[in-house]
Amino acid sequence: MASLSQLTASARRLALVGLAKNTGKTVALATLLEELGAAGRRVGVTSVGRDGEQHDVIDARIDKPLVKLGAGAIVATTDGLLRASGIPHELLARTGARTPLGEVLIARMKGPGAIEVAGPSTASEVAQAAEAMLSFGAEQVLIDGAIDRRAASSPDVSDALLMSTGAVLGDELGEVVARTVDAVALVRLPTVPSDTAAGRRLHELAAAHRLEPRSLLVGAGVERDPSVLPPRFVLSAQATEIGSLVSQHPDADTLLVAGALPEAFVRDLALAARRGQRELTVVVADPTRAFLSERGPEHYRRQGVAIETLRPVDLRALTVNPLAPRSHSFDSVEMRALLGQAIPGLPVFDVLHPDYGAAQQRPGPDRAAADS
Amino acid sequence: MPREVDLSSVQPYADHLGDGLVQMSFTLPVPYSLAARKAALELATAMGFEQPEVVHYESLTDGYTYFVMYGRCVASVDFASLQDEGFDIEYMSEDEIERFVEHQLGRRIVVVGASTGSDTHSVGIDAMLNLKGYHGHHGLEGYHSFETYNLGSQVPNSVLLSKAIEVGADAILVSQTVTQQNLHVQNLTELVEMVEAEGRRGQMILACGGPRVSNELAKELGYDAGFSKGTYPHHLATFIVRELAARMSGDRVSAAG
């Protein structure tokens, strides 16, 4: 089996996203850094939150793994944290990105050491910091998430995604698997095809409205003009307004959403679709725009509302933490087996389990074979 | 003459500098007895206190004993280096804020606030936004230079964001009781992600407040600042107007709040 770093090697900007706190995201980051360091790859690292802090910010009883970087690594973190690390470094750029912990700088490590990483928080600033690190010679930039924040996995910011899940999601293994399945389904929303007339039209409409984003209701007939929804309709419309919108447009089959898609809207739209015996497709710009925390996309598809995306997120692998800090734990092998069955085609790792290390420490030929 | 404090090695103070004396109180789930008193002394020793003393103990209810203790703390902290980290900002008074907005920003500042999700506590947001404020400090509603919208409690993130877009908010203020079990953390991150999804993150200052909210937590959550106990409306206002001025000029100013 290929290692985490091999599976993600082709992504110049890799986002790491956890489904909650303490799902082992930073452990996955540490594993990647170790593997990339051993392979002699120049990495750039940033975090939308904080990484490498000694204790958890909410529960101080939870110890956190440190972020260890080798000489030559590039990092985006705050002035104070750079100094506190005590690692000799070369300042490459000031980003101007302000965070509650100070301004973010970009620096090259002149020696190895452990450092707390707190880079820019906003998606556009993260994208800029990643570009800057690549331009300073990083071969791959790792963008660590925070808590359950997903914005850095948007195709505007990163090229591929590594997702982390863990026992902390539920007391029962079945619940953890179900919630992970929903989260993966959300990331892997079907992409609107660009090789059909209807699909091409949606891509064109979205591009045409990029500067002045408004949500559009699109009918089956390709020639007919779409209806422009009132501002903020998707964010705050009541169920009755959604119901009348649907009934007033009997030919409409697709809703192109300009910004965020809240779950309340999807729920009310599903209600309207069922009443009118309609089937509707809701299209978002990318999976980070859809906010489903109660049910997965499959639930709403069965209710008559399919959710699709204009641009996909390239999910490469899933890491699991079978341990919920100070609570319960599951059997790692069983957990991975169940997740593997429920989510076909997605490699699942527990990087702290002995079998991960064993698979990666086989002599040369195996690793070479996995590379190819 | 008082001795000078060594800021690189600061210890608790009671009667004289460097005595390290700490007063603490806690409850043990054991019946009121001499054995309970002994248990409290052993526990304090295990916490690292020297010369622990029980100055008061009493029965709380059957099987529970409450203690007040003294102990000598031998640890110290390097305050001098923390001062250099720039955690503190100088807060402006209400009048200074009004003048700053008039001269530096030249327009009224729009702030929308709410307690979001299932949180029913509106005390924090009311103290910051409503005219009456608290402890004799006006809320932002009482400032000429601020236009405020307090949406109350149990507000869905999408509704809060919709209002903020509608009124062209410069800042969104969220009040939330963060619990050890992380109950409300997901709700706080969802707002940040929704603002991103709407493409508005660069245009809006996001601040969160609550009893357990620190700048460290705010950073993880993706907010521009976090405010905890002891925050007055003019603290919040100082941060908002300075941050807006910095964004307008493109200057680089630390956002320590």
XYZ file of C-alpha atoms in Angstrom:
629
model
C 0.000 0.000 0.000
C 1.267 3.462 -0.874
C 2.100 5.831 1.968
C 0.183 9.032 2.738
C 2.895 11.153 1.164
C 2.912 9.040 -1.995
C -0.862 9.222 -2.388
C -0.769 12.990 -2.063
C 2.544 13.690 -3.842
C 1.051 15.117 -7.022
C -0.916 17.833 -5.175
C 1.135 21.027 -5.093
C -1.199 22.398 -2.429
C -2.643 19.761 -0.111
C -5.380 20.639 2.384
C -5.806 18.636 5.590
C -9.307 18.813 7.007
C -10.702 17.129 10.106
C -14.363 16.364 10.686
C -14.035 17.637 14.273
C -11.394 18.487 16.812
C -9.119 15.632 17.853
C -9.630 13.504 14.755
C -5.856 13.200 14.382
C -5.335 15.795 11.674
C -2.100 17.117 13.157
C -0.801 13.563 13.582
C -1.460 13.063 9.872
C 0.431 16.309 9.194
C 3.362 15.135 11.327
C 3.436 11.810 9.455
C 3.422 13.574 6.099
C 6.210 15.918 7.194
C 8.298 12.995 8.392
C 7.837 11.074 5.140
C 8.484 14.132 2.976
C 11.534 15.024 5.039
C 12.932 11.508 4.636
C 12.372 11.753 0.878
C 14.232 15.081 0.807
C 11.243 17.082 -0.443
C 11.140 20.809 0.290
C 7.845 21.486 2.024
C 5.908 24.601 2.899
C 3.559 24.463 5.876
C 0.738 26.662 7.043
C -2.280 26.209 9.292
C -5.616 27.995 9.217
C -5.723 27.477 12.994
C -2.797 26.641 15.240
C -0.658 23.531 15.065
C 2.072 22.288 17.296
C 0.696 24.000 20.384
C 1.397 21.971 23.486
C -2.121 21.766 24.819
C -5.590 21.789 23.356
C -7.189 25.234 23.335
C -10.497 24.019 24.753
C -9.444 21.088 26.925
C -5.973 21.747 28.340
C -5.729 18.114 29.479
C -5.252 17.001 25.880
C -1.624 17.054 24.727
C -1.087 17.951 21.091
C 1.628 16.693 18.744
C 4.362 19.148 17.809
C 5.019 20.211 14.239
C 8.603 19.206 13.480
C 10.271 20.757 10.470
C 13.612 20.046 8.877
C 16.167 22.591 7.711
C 15.058 24.209 4.460
C 11.332 23.884 5.170
C 9.247 27.004 4.592
C 6.604 28.009 7.091
C 3.859 30.635 7.344
C 3.325 31.541 10.985
C 3.259 34.564 13.260
C 6.180 36.700 14.296
C 5.882 35.731 17.959
C 5.665 31.994 17.277
C 8.691 32.120 14.974
C 10.715 33.772 17.713
C 9.359 31.426 20.388
C 10.484 28.388 18.370
C 14.115 29.392 18.806
C 14.897 27.904 15.374
C 17.257 29.999 13.258
C 15.365 31.168 10.199
C 15.470 33.489 7.224
C 12.559 35.904 6.847
C 11.227 35.644 3.279
C 8.114 37.832 3.334
C 5.597 39.629 5.484
C 2.117 38.608 4.355
C 0.162 41.488 5.862
C -2.373 38.885 7.025
C -3.490 39.823 10.522
C -4.595 37.143 12.960
C -5.545 37.322 16.646
C -2.034 36.019 17.354
C -0.232 38.609 15.230
C 0.876 39.169 11.663
C 1.818 36.147 9.557
C 5.362 35.957 8.198
C 6.877 33.523 5.733
C 10.256 32.140 6.742
C 12.728 29.443 5.770
C 14.056 27.248 8.568
C 17.835 27.184 8.769
C 17.848 24.241 11.124
C 15.486 21.485 12.275
C 13.137 21.975 15.175
C 9.579 22.041 16.515
C 7.426 25.061 15.874
C 3.872 26.208 16.466
C 2.264 27.041 13.133
C -0.488 29.666 12.929
C -0.848 30.990 9.400
C -3.532 33.097 7.742
C -7.142 32.153 8.509
C -9.095 33.397 5.516
C -9.281 31.363 2.312
C -7.907 34.110 0.077
C -4.989 34.824 2.407
C -4.226 31.105 2.697
C -4.188 30.856 -1.104
C -1.772 33.799 -1.290
C 0.511 32.350 1.413
C 0.556 28.981 -0.393
C 1.466 30.664 -3.684
C 4.208 32.631 -1.934
C 5.709 29.488 -0.392
C 5.688 27.751 -3.787
C 7.409 30.755 -5.344
C 10.094 30.598 -2.626
C 10.888 27.053 -3.688
C 8.533 24.782 -1.774
C 7.792 21.668 -3.846
C 4.605 20.971 -1.934
C 2.558 23.118 0.440
C 0.605 21.491 3.266
C -2.368 23.518 4.515
C -3.596 22.248 7.847
C -7.186 22.939 8.823
C -8.579 23.667 12.265
C -11.425 22.065 14.191
C -13.886 21.200 11.371
C -13.117 24.096 9.019
C -13.276 23.122 5.344
C -12.733 26.375 3.440
C -9.074 25.560 2.688
C -10.184 22.459 0.761
C -11.923 24.642 -1.840
C -10.365 24.266 -5.299
C -9.681 28.013 -5.080
C -7.145 27.261 -2.345
C -5.849 23.693 -2.699
C -5.412 20.954 -5.308
C -6.278 17.936 -3.182
C -7.622 16.969 0.212
C -6.658 14.618 3.013
C -9.539 14.078 5.438
C -9.365 12.967 9.068
C -12.107 11.304 11.058
C -12.140 9.778 14.498
C -13.881 8.158 17.425
C -14.668 11.618 18.752
C -17.560 11.804 16.247
C -19.724 9.377 18.220
C -20.054 6.869 21.044
C -20.971 4.064 18.666
C -18.743 2.915 15.835
C -21.751 2.785 13.515
C -22.484 6.444 14.178
C -18.876 7.449 13.446
C -18.965 5.500 10.178
C -22.335 7.004 9.170
C -21.209 10.566 9.866
C -17.954 10.003 8.011
C -19.843 8.543 5.039
C -22.027 11.683 4.928
C -19.003 13.987 5.127
C -17.230 12.112 2.330
C -20.399 12.192 0.201
C -20.526 15.954 0.698
C -16.927 16.345 -0.465
C -17.558 14.003 -3.381
C -20.739 15.687 -4.656
C -21.354 14.809 -8.306
C -19.797 17.335 -10.674
C -21.956 19.079 -13.286
C -20.710 17.660 -16.584
C -19.161 20.044 -19.069
C -19.775 17.736 -22.036
C -23.585 17.998 -22.122
C -25.561 21.006 -23.358
C -27.365 21.451 -20.022
C -24.141 21.111 -18.037
C -22.252 23.531 -20.288
C -25.042 26.061 -19.870
C -24.787 25.910 -16.075
C -21.026 26.457 -16.212
C -21.554 29.397 -18.581
C -24.290 30.950 -16.422
C -22.096 30.682 -13.327
C -19.172 32.285 -15.146
C -21.371 35.086 -16.478
C -22.625 35.915 -12.972
C -19.257 35.654 -11.258
C -18.849 39.390 -10.748
C -22.330 39.936 -9.410
C -23.206 36.667 -7.741
C -26.929 35.958 -7.708
C -28.648 32.628 -7.381
C -30.504 31.513 -10.515
C -33.429 29.215 -11.143
C -32.886 27.453 -14.436
C -35.528 25.716 -16.539
C -35.272 22.570 -18.587
C -35.500 24.485 -21.855
C -31.980 25.493 -22.806
C -33.029 28.743 -24.515
C -35.186 30.197 -21.783
C -33.617 32.894 -19.567
C -33.063 31.846 -15.971
C -34.982 33.561 -13.160
C -32.796 35.640 -10.874
C -33.604 35.026 -7.207
C -33.943 37.947 -4.778
C -30.732 38.800 -2.905
C -29.937 36.476 0.022
C -32.921 34.249 -0.836
C -30.990 31.007 -0.264
C -29.626 32.258 3.075
C -32.836 33.387 4.666
C -36.011 32.539 2.718
C -38.863 31.032 4.727
C -40.394 27.679 3.802
C -43.503 29.381 2.376
C -41.417 31.628 0.092
C -39.450 28.628 -1.130
C -42.707 26.755 -1.719
C -44.189 29.532 -3.840
C -40.959 29.979 -5.802
C -41.045 26.306 -6.750
C -44.741 26.331 -7.669
C -44.416 29.547 -9.698
C -41.715 27.978 -11.880
C -43.144 24.603 -12.944
C -40.488 24.140 -15.654
C -37.492 24.878 -13.446
C -35.345 21.896 -12.585
C -32.056 23.410 -11.442
C -31.094 26.022 -8.889
C -27.668 27.556 -9.319
C -26.581 28.836 -5.895
C -24.172 31.763 -5.889
C -22.845 31.436 -2.331
C -23.566 29.335 0.718
C -26.209 26.602 0.752
C -27.571 26.230 4.308
C -29.200 22.992 5.379
C -32.453 24.746 6.345
C -32.897 25.815 2.718
C -32.259 22.303 1.390
C -34.759 20.893 3.884
C -37.472 23.376 2.919
C -36.738 22.927 -0.773
C -37.093 19.156 -0.372
C -40.472 19.734 1.260
C -41.583 21.904 -1.676
C -40.253 19.365 -4.179
C -42.173 16.522 -2.558
C -45.395 18.552 -2.473
C -45.086 19.445 -6.128
C -43.872 15.946 -7.041
C -40.823 17.551 -8.588
C -37.180 16.625 -8.770
C -34.748 19.504 -8.373
C -30.989 19.819 -8.637
C -29.147 22.382 -6.572
C -25.713 23.365 -7.896
C -23.008 24.930 -5.723
C -19.644 26.346 -6.845
C -17.713 23.722 -4.895
C -18.426 21.340 -1.982
C -17.245 23.849 0.663
C -20.316 25.970 -0.131
C -22.804 23.309 1.021
C -23.573 23.174 4.755
C -25.118 19.852 5.654
C -24.463 18.806 9.228
C -27.609 16.859 10.040
C -28.092 14.668 6.976
C -25.952 13.642 4.039
C -26.624 14.546 0.394
C -28.084 11.072 -0.241
C -30.900 11.743 2.238
C -31.937 14.877 0.370
C -31.557 13.196 -3.023
C -34.112 10.604 -1.951
C -36.380 13.520 -0.959
C -36.171 14.980 -4.461
C -33.256 17.417 -4.130
C -29.945 16.389 -5.680
C -26.898 18.506 -4.859
C -24.150 18.889 -7.437
C -21.029 20.990 -7.746
C -19.385 22.967 -10.545
C -15.868 22.174 -9.356
C -14.898 18.967 -7.533
C -12.593 18.479 -4.556
C -9.954 15.802 -5.107
C -10.169 13.683 -1.932
C -7.090 11.433 -1.803
C -7.299 9.558 1.481
C -8.912 9.307 4.890
C -7.030 9.015 8.179
C -8.707 7.709 11.324
C -8.078 8.265 15.002
C -9.770 5.357 16.797
C -9.312 7.142 20.130
C -11.555 9.869 21.553
C -9.433 11.736 24.108
C -10.493 11.043 27.714
C -13.531 9.143 26.493
C -13.744 5.964 24.446
C -11.905 4.118 21.707
C -12.616 1.628 18.947
C -10.576 -1.145 17.385
C -8.527 0.484 14.646
C -8.612 -2.488 12.267
C -12.388 -2.903 12.581
C -12.976 0.829 12.203
C -10.907 1.014 9.018
C -12.541 -2.119 7.629
C -16.043 -0.700 8.151
C -15.086 2.652 6.649
C -13.423 0.907 3.705
C -16.608 -1.081 3.001
C -18.844 1.969 3.343
C -16.632 4.214 1.193
C -15.305 2.240 -1.752
C -12.223 3.502 -3.541
C -10.864 5.677 -0.747
C -7.636 4.612 1.012
C -8.079 4.602 4.814
C -5.114 4.905 7.205
C -4.390 4.898 10.904
C -0.887 6.352 10.816
C -0.233 5.522 14.470
C -1.182 1.834 14.116
C 1.799 -0.535 13.868
C 0.591 -1.871 10.509
C 1.033 1.571 8.894
C 4.703 1.771 9.905
C 5.277 -1.851 8.914
C 3.849 -1.260 5.438
C 6.066 1.774 4.941
C 9.311 0.265 6.212
C 9.579 -2.509 3.685
C 12.827 -2.527 1.691
C 13.318 -0.428 -1.416
C 11.622 -2.367 -4.249
C 8.166 -2.218 -2.631
C 8.332 1.515 -2.149
C 9.570 1.938 -5.721
C 6.680 -0.194 -6.948
C 4.205 1.908 -4.998
C 5.637 5.040 -6.569
C 4.964 3.905 -10.083
C 10.878 51.214 50.626
C 9.126 48.539 48.543
C 11.407 46.014 46.903
C 11.493 46.127 43.127
C 9.653 43.316 41.340
C 11.770 40.998 39.216
C 9.545 40.759 36.126
C 11.501 37.838 34.720
C 10.526 35.716 37.743
C 7.094 36.627 39.064
C 5.417 34.726 41.908
C 2.092 35.155 43.702
C 2.105 37.898 46.335
C 0.297 38.027 49.669
C 2.233 39.583 52.564
C 5.567 40.305 50.956
C 7.133 39.954 47.517
C 8.144 36.456 46.587
C 6.185 34.698 49.337
C 4.289 32.756 46.665
C 1.215 32.555 48.844
C -1.957 31.243 47.114
C -5.482 31.010 48.496
C -7.607 28.313 46.920
C -10.938 26.658 47.457
C -12.332 23.352 46.281
C -14.736 20.594 47.229
C -13.915 16.931 47.739
C -16.567 14.228 47.449
C -15.762 12.845 50.922
C -17.604 13.163 54.280
C -16.659 16.053 56.583
C -14.004 14.604 58.918
C -10.394 14.866 60.046
C -9.562 12.354 57.319
C -11.072 14.774 54.799
C -8.846 17.568 56.107
C -5.808 15.285 55.775
C -6.884 14.408 52.217
C -7.052 18.100 51.255
C -3.552 18.708 52.644
C -2.163 15.749 50.698
C -3.876 16.895 47.535
C -2.440 20.406 47.841
C 1.035 18.904 48.338
C 0.480 16.793 45.228
C -0.417 20.019 43.361
C 3.041 21.269 44.199
C 2.170 23.657 47.030
C 4.591 23.930 49.919
C 3.411 24.337 53.516
C -0.276 23.818 52.692
C -2.703 24.949 55.382
C -6.438 24.356 55.719
C -7.860 27.639 57.004
C -11.490 26.654 56.725
C -13.494 23.535 55.937
C -17.117 22.653 56.244
C -19.678 20.081 55.246
C -21.458 21.039 52.018
C -23.955 18.211 52.125
C -23.764 14.537 53.070
C -20.525 13.116 51.722
C -19.071 16.428 50.446
C -16.589 18.750 52.150
C -15.633 22.263 51.099
C -12.119 23.608 51.798
C -10.384 26.980 51.837
C -6.609 26.580 51.848
C -3.356 28.463 51.695
C -0.225 27.121 50.098
C 3.113 28.392 48.921
C 3.616 28.273 45.149
C 7.283 27.769 44.302
C 6.894 28.175 40.526
C 7.389 31.519 38.804
C 6.684 32.997 35.372
C 8.723 35.223 33.070
C 6.408 38.211 32.732
C 9.024 40.308 30.939
C 9.068 38.071 27.863
C 5.248 37.906 27.756
C 5.088 41.694 27.740
C 7.253 41.662 24.624
C 4.746 39.420 22.826
C 2.360 42.344 22.435
C -0.766 40.831 23.951
C -1.914 44.202 25.227
C -3.383 46.966 23.189
C -4.230 50.375 24.495
C -7.952 50.812 24.564
C -9.544 54.058 23.536
C -12.277 55.697 25.581
C -15.762 56.192 24.150
C -14.937 59.828 23.227
C -11.648 58.830 21.614
C -13.419 56.165 19.591
C -16.043 58.676 18.368
C -13.295 61.081 17.276
C -11.232 58.307 15.698
C -14.184 57.176 13.574
C -15.007 60.745 12.555
C -11.459 61.599 11.499
C -9.988 58.294 10.361
C -12.986 56.436 8.929
C -15.398 59.222 8.060
C -18.580 57.153 8.257
C -20.677 55.160 10.707
C -19.579 51.635 11.510
C -22.218 48.922 11.092
C -22.157 46.007 13.530
C -24.530 43.027 13.558
C -24.532 40.696 16.553
C -26.319 37.639 17.880
C -26.089 34.580 20.049
C -26.203 31.841 17.441
C -27.427 28.275 17.217
C -29.021 26.757 20.267
C -27.373 29.196 22.681
C -30.096 30.955 24.655
C -27.737 33.318 26.498
C -28.019 36.862 25.199
C -26.359 38.527 28.208
C -22.984 38.889 26.503
C -24.256 40.294 23.230
C -26.658 42.632 25.066
C -23.826 43.982 27.228
C -21.754 44.761 24.132
C -24.470 46.149 21.853
C -27.406 47.525 23.855
C -27.487 51.121 25.025
C -27.501 50.210 28.686
C -24.307 48.174 28.361
C -22.976 47.115 31.747
C -20.864 48.365 34.649
C -21.605 51.926 33.560
C -20.184 51.433 30.067
C -22.547 52.090 27.143
C -23.051 49.371 24.607
C -22.189 50.258 21.000
C -25.805 51.291 20.378
C -25.031 54.379 22.477
C -22.143 55.484 20.231
C -22.907 58.080 17.520
C -20.366 56.429 15.270
C -21.926 52.952 15.416
C -25.051 51.557 13.826
C -25.935 48.320 15.597
C -28.300 45.413 15.014
C -28.797 42.961 17.862
C -30.648 39.927 16.523
C -30.970 38.288 19.958
C -30.463 34.640 20.770
C -30.859 31.295 18.983
C -30.198 32.904 15.608
C -29.228 30.551 12.747
C -25.862 31.422 11.172
C -27.464 31.851 7.744
C -29.956 34.396 9.110
C -27.227 36.350 10.910
C -25.110 36.422 7.760
C -28.068 37.423 5.595
C -28.765 40.403 7.861
C -25.082 41.364 7.867
C -25.022 41.397 4.057
C -28.334 43.261 3.886
C -27.139 46.139 6.084
C -23.567 46.120 4.764
C -22.047 45.178 8.116
C -18.426 46.025 8.811
C -18.340 43.540 11.660
C -20.251 40.501 12.867
C -20.210 39.813 16.578
C -21.142 36.367 17.845
C -21.669 35.471 21.449
C -21.346 31.848 22.389
C -20.883 29.735 25.465
C -18.089 27.351 24.544
C -18.216 24.209 26.635
C -15.585 21.610 27.359
C -17.587 19.188 25.234
C -17.168 21.531 22.227
C -20.937 21.792 21.869
C -20.852 25.218 20.317
C -17.552 25.153 18.502
C -19.033 23.668 15.317
C -21.578 26.422 15.259
C -18.877 29.084 15.499
C -16.809 27.574 12.682
C -19.902 27.185 10.497
C -20.451 30.947 10.493
C -16.874 31.591 9.372
C -17.197 28.987 6.621
C -20.510 30.466 5.484
C -19.024 33.955 5.259
C -16.235 32.412 3.137
C -18.786 30.595 0.969
C -20.543 33.904 0.339
C -17.202 35.434 -0.667
C -17.486 38.082 2.052
C -14.662 37.119 4.410
C -12.392 39.955 3.295
C -15.121 42.550 3.829
C -16.248 41.625 7.322
C -14.535 41.620 10.681
C -15.583 38.554 12.636
C -15.389 38.682 16.411
C -16.582 36.116 18.904
C -17.108 36.435 22.608
C -17.938 34.204 25.512
C -16.704 33.063 28.886
C -14.148 30.623 27.464
C -13.175 32.452 24.302
C -9.510 33.436 24.018
C -7.524 34.850 21.122
C -5.985 31.389 20.705
C -9.431 29.825 20.334
C -10.546 32.676 18.038
C -7.563 31.927 15.798
C -8.498 28.242 15.553
C -12.102 29.097 14.856
C -11.111 31.516 12.092
C -12.267 34.732 13.768
C -10.348 38.007 13.752
C -10.542 38.384 17.511
C -11.947 36.710 20.604
C -13.255 38.474 23.676
C -13.743 36.937 27.084
C -14.788 37.953 30.573
C -13.744 41.466 31.511
C -14.388 42.875 28.041
C -16.176 46.221 27.932
C -17.904 47.622 24.847
C -15.113 50.157 24.300
C -12.577 47.292 24.148
C -14.548 45.709 21.344
C -15.082 49.086 19.644
C -11.365 49.899 19.835
C -10.528 46.657 18.086
C -13.162 47.145 15.367
C -12.234 50.730 14.482
C -8.472 50.081 14.536
C -8.863 46.963 12.408
C -11.083 48.831 9.917
C -8.590 51.687 9.702
C -5.766 49.183 9.162
C -7.714 47.415 6.416
C -8.550 50.716 4.714
C -4.942 51.837 4.675
C -3.499 48.399 4.011
C -1.319 48.886 7.076
C -0.097 46.013 9.114
C -1.386 46.254 12.610
C -1.488 43.455 15.123
C -5.038 42.455 15.940
C -4.484 41.459 19.522
C -7.835 42.011 21.204
